CSV table of C-alpha atoms and ligand atoms in Angstrom, one decimal:
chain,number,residue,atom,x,y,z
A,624,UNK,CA,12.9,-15.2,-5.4
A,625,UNK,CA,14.5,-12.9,-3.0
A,626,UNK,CA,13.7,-8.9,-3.2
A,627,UNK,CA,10.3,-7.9,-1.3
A,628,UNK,CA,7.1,-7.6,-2.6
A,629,UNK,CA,4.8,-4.4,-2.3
A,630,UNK,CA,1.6,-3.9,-2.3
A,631,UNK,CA,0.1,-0.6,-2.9
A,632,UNK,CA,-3.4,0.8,-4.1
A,633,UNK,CA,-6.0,3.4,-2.2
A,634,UNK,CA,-8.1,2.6,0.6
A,635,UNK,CA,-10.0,0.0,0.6
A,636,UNK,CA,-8.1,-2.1,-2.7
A,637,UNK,CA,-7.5,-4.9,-0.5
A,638,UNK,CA,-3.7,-4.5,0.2
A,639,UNK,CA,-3.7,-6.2,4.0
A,640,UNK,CA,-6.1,-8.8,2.6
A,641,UNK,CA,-4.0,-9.8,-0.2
A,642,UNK,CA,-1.3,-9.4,1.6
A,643,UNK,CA,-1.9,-11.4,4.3
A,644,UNK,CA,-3.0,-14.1,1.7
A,645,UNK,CA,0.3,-13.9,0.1
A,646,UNK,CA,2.6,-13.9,3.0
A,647,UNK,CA,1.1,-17.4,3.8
A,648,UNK,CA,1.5,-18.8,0.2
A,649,UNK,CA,4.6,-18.0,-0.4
A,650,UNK,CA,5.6,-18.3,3.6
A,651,UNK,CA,7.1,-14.9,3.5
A,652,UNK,CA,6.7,-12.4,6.2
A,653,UNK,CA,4.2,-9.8,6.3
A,654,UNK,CA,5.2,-6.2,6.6
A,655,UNK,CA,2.1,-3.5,7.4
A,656,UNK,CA,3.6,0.1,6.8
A,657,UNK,CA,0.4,1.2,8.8
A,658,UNK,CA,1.0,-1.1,11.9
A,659,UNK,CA,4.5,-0.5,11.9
A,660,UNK,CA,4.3,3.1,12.4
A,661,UNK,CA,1.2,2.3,14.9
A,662,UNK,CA,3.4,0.3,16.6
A,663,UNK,CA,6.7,2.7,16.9
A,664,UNK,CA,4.6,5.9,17.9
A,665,UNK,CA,2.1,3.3,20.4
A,666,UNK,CA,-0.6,5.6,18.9
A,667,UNK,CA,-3.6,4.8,16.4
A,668,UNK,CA,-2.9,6.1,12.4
A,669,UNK,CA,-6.1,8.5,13.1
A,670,UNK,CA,-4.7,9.6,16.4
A,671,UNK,CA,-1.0,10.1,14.8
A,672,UNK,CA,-3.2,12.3,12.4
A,673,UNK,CA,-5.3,14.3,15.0
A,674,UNK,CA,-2.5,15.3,17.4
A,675,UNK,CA,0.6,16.1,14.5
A,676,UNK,CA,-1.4,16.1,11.0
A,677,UNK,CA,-0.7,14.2,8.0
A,678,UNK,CA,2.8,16.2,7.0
A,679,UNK,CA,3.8,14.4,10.3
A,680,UNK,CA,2.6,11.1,9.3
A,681,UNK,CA,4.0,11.5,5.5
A,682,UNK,CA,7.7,12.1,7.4
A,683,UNK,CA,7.0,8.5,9.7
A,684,UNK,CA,5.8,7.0,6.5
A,685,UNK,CA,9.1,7.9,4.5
A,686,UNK,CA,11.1,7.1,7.6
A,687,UNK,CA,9.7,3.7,7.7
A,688,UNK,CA,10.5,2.6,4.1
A,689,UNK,CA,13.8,4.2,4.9
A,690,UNK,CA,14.2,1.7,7.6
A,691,UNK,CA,13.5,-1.4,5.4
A,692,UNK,CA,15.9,-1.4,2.9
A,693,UNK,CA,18.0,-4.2,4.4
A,694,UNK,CA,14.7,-6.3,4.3
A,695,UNK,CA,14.1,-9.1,1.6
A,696,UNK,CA,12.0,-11.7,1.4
A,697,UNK,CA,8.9,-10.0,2.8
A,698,UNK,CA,5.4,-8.8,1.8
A,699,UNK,CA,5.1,-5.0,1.8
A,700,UNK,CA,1.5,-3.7,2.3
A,701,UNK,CA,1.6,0.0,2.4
A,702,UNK,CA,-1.0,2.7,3.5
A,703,UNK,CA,-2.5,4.3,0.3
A,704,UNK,CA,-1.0,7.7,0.7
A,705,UNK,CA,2.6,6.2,0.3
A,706,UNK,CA,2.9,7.3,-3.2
A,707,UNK,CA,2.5,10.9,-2.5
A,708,UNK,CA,5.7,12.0,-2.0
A,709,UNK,CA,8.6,11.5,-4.7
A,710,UNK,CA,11.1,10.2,-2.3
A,711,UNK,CA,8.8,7.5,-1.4
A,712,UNK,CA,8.2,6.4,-4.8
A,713,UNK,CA,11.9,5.8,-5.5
A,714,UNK,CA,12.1,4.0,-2.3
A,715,UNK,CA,9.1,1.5,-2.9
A,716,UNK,CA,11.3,0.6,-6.3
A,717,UNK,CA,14.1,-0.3,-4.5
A,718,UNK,CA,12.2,-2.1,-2.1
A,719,UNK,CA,11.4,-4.9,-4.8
A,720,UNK,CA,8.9,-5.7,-6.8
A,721,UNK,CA,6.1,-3.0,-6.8
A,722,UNK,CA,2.0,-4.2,-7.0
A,723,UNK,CA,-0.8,-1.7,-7.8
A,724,UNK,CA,-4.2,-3.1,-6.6
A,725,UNK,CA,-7.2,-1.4,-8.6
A,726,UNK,CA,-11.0,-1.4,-7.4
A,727,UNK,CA,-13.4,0.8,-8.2
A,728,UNK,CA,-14.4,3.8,-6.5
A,729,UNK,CA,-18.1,2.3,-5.3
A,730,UNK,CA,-16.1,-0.9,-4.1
A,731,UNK,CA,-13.8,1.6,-2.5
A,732,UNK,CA,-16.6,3.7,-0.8
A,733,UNK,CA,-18.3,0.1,0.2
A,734,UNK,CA,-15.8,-1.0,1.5
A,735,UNK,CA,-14.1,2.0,3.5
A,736,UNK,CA,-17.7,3.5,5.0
A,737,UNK,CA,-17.6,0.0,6.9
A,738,UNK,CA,-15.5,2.0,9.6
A,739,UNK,CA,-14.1,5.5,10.6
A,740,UNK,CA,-10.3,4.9,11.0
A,741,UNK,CA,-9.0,6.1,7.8
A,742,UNK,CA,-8.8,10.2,8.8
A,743,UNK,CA,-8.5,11.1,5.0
A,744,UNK,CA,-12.6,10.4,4.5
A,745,UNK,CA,-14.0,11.4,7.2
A,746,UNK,CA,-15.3,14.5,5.3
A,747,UNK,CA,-18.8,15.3,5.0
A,748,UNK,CA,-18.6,14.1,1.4
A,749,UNK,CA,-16.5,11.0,1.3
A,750,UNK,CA,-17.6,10.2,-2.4
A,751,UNK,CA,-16.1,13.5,-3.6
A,752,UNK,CA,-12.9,13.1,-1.2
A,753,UNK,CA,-12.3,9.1,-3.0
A,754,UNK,CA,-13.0,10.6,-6.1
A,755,UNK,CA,-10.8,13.9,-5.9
A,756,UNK,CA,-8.2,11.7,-4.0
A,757,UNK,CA,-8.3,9.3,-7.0
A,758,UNK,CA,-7.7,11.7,-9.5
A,759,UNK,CA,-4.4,12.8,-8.0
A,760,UNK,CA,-3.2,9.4,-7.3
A,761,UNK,CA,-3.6,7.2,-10.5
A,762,UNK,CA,-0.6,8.6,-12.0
A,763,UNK,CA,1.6,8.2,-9.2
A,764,UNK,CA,0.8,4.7,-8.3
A,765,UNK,CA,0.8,4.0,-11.9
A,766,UNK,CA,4.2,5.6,-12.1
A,767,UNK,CA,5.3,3.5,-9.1
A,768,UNK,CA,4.6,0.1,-10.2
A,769,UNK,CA,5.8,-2.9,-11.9
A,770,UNK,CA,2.2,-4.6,-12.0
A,771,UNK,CA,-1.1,-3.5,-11.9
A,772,UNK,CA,-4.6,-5.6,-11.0
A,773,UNK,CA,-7.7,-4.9,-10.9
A,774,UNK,CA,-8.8,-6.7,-8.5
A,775,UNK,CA,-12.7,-6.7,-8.8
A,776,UNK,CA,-13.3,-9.8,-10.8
A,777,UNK,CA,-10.6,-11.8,-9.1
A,778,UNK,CA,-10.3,-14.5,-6.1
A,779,UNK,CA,-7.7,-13.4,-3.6
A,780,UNK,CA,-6.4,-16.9,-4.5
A,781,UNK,CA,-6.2,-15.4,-8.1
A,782,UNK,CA,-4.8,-12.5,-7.7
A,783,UNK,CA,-2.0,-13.9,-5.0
A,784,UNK,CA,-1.3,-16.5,-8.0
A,785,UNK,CA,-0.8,-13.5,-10.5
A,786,UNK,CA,1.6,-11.6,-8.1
A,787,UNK,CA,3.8,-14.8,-7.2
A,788,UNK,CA,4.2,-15.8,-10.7
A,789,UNK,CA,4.7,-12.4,-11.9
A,790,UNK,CA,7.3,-11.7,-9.2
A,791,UNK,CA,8.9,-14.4,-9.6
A,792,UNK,CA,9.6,-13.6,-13.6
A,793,UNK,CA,10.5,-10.2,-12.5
A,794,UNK,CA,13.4,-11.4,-10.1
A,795,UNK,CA,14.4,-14.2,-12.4
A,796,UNK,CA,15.2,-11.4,-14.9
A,797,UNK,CA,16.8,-9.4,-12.6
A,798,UNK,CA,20.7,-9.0,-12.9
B,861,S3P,C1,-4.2,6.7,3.9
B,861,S3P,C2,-4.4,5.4,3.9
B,861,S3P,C3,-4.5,4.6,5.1
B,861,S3P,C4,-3.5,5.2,6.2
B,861,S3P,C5,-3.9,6.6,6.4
B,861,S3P,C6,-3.8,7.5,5.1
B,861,S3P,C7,-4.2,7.5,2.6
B,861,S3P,O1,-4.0,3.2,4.8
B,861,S3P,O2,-2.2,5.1,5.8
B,861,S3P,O3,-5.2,6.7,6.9
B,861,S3P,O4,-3.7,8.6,2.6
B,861,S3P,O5,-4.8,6.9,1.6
B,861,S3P,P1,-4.9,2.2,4.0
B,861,S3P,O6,-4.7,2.4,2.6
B,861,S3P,O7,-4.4,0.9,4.4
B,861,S3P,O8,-6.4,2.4,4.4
């Protein structure tokens, strides 16, 4: 196995989690789309958000996948906006092999009303936002990815498991 793997999903799916999990199973570096643009603009994602709006962040985003092409052999977590823009859904294909990671919208709302640093919910309805938000992305992470896994009934040792073995296959057939 060679080619990256990348996880996407909303909020709150349990991509940093998982990947984190699977970057020390498979002893593959971990990748954090969110940290790294954190990192390069020494500024909090809400921050980045506040002072240029999300337009801004959705150009650092695509930038960032940009800048990874070279990479292989590393664990791609992604924020869960990623998918929004065409461009960025060709680039996550090239990337490697792509991983949609499903939970429901109460184990979304759980799980992201635990703090205030995703921007995106802090509405006075953040039910309605998830569930509006939801709507409009299925397609696009569905359109985006090789597997999908919903994660609710599984261990993070089982879904890891899944994605490795999966990925593995996927690469193996590769040309
Ligand atoms: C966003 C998800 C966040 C982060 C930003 C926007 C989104 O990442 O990129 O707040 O549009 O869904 P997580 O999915 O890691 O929370």
């Amino acid at each position: 196995m060679q080619r990256n793997i990348i996880l996407i999903g909303f909020m709150g799916t349990g991509k940093s989690s998982i990947g984190r999990f699977l970057s020390q199973r498979l002893a593959y570096p971990l990748i954090d789309t969110d940290e790294l643009i954190s990192i390069e603009q020494n500024s909090p994602i809400p921050q980045i958000f506040e002072e240029h709006g999300e337009n801004h962040f959705r150009d650092l985003e695509t930038q960032t996948l940009q800048n990874l092409h070279r990479h292989t052999g590393h664990i791609i977590s992604t924020g869960g906006g990623i998918i929004g823009r065409p461009l960025n859904r060709q680039l996550l294909r090239q990337l490697g092999y792509v991983v949609w990671l499903i939970a429901s919208p109460e184990t979304i709302l759980e799980r992201t009303s635990r703090n205030d640093n995703r921007p995106l919910l802090n509405t006075p309805d953040p039910q309605k936002t998830i569930a509006e938000l939801l709507e409009k992305r299925t397609p696009l992470y569905k359109e985006t990815a090789h597997l999908e896994i919903e994660t609710s009934q599984l261990s993070f040792d089982e879904i890891s498991s899944g994605i490795a073995e999966s990925a593995r296959y996927h690469f193996s057939s590769q040309p």
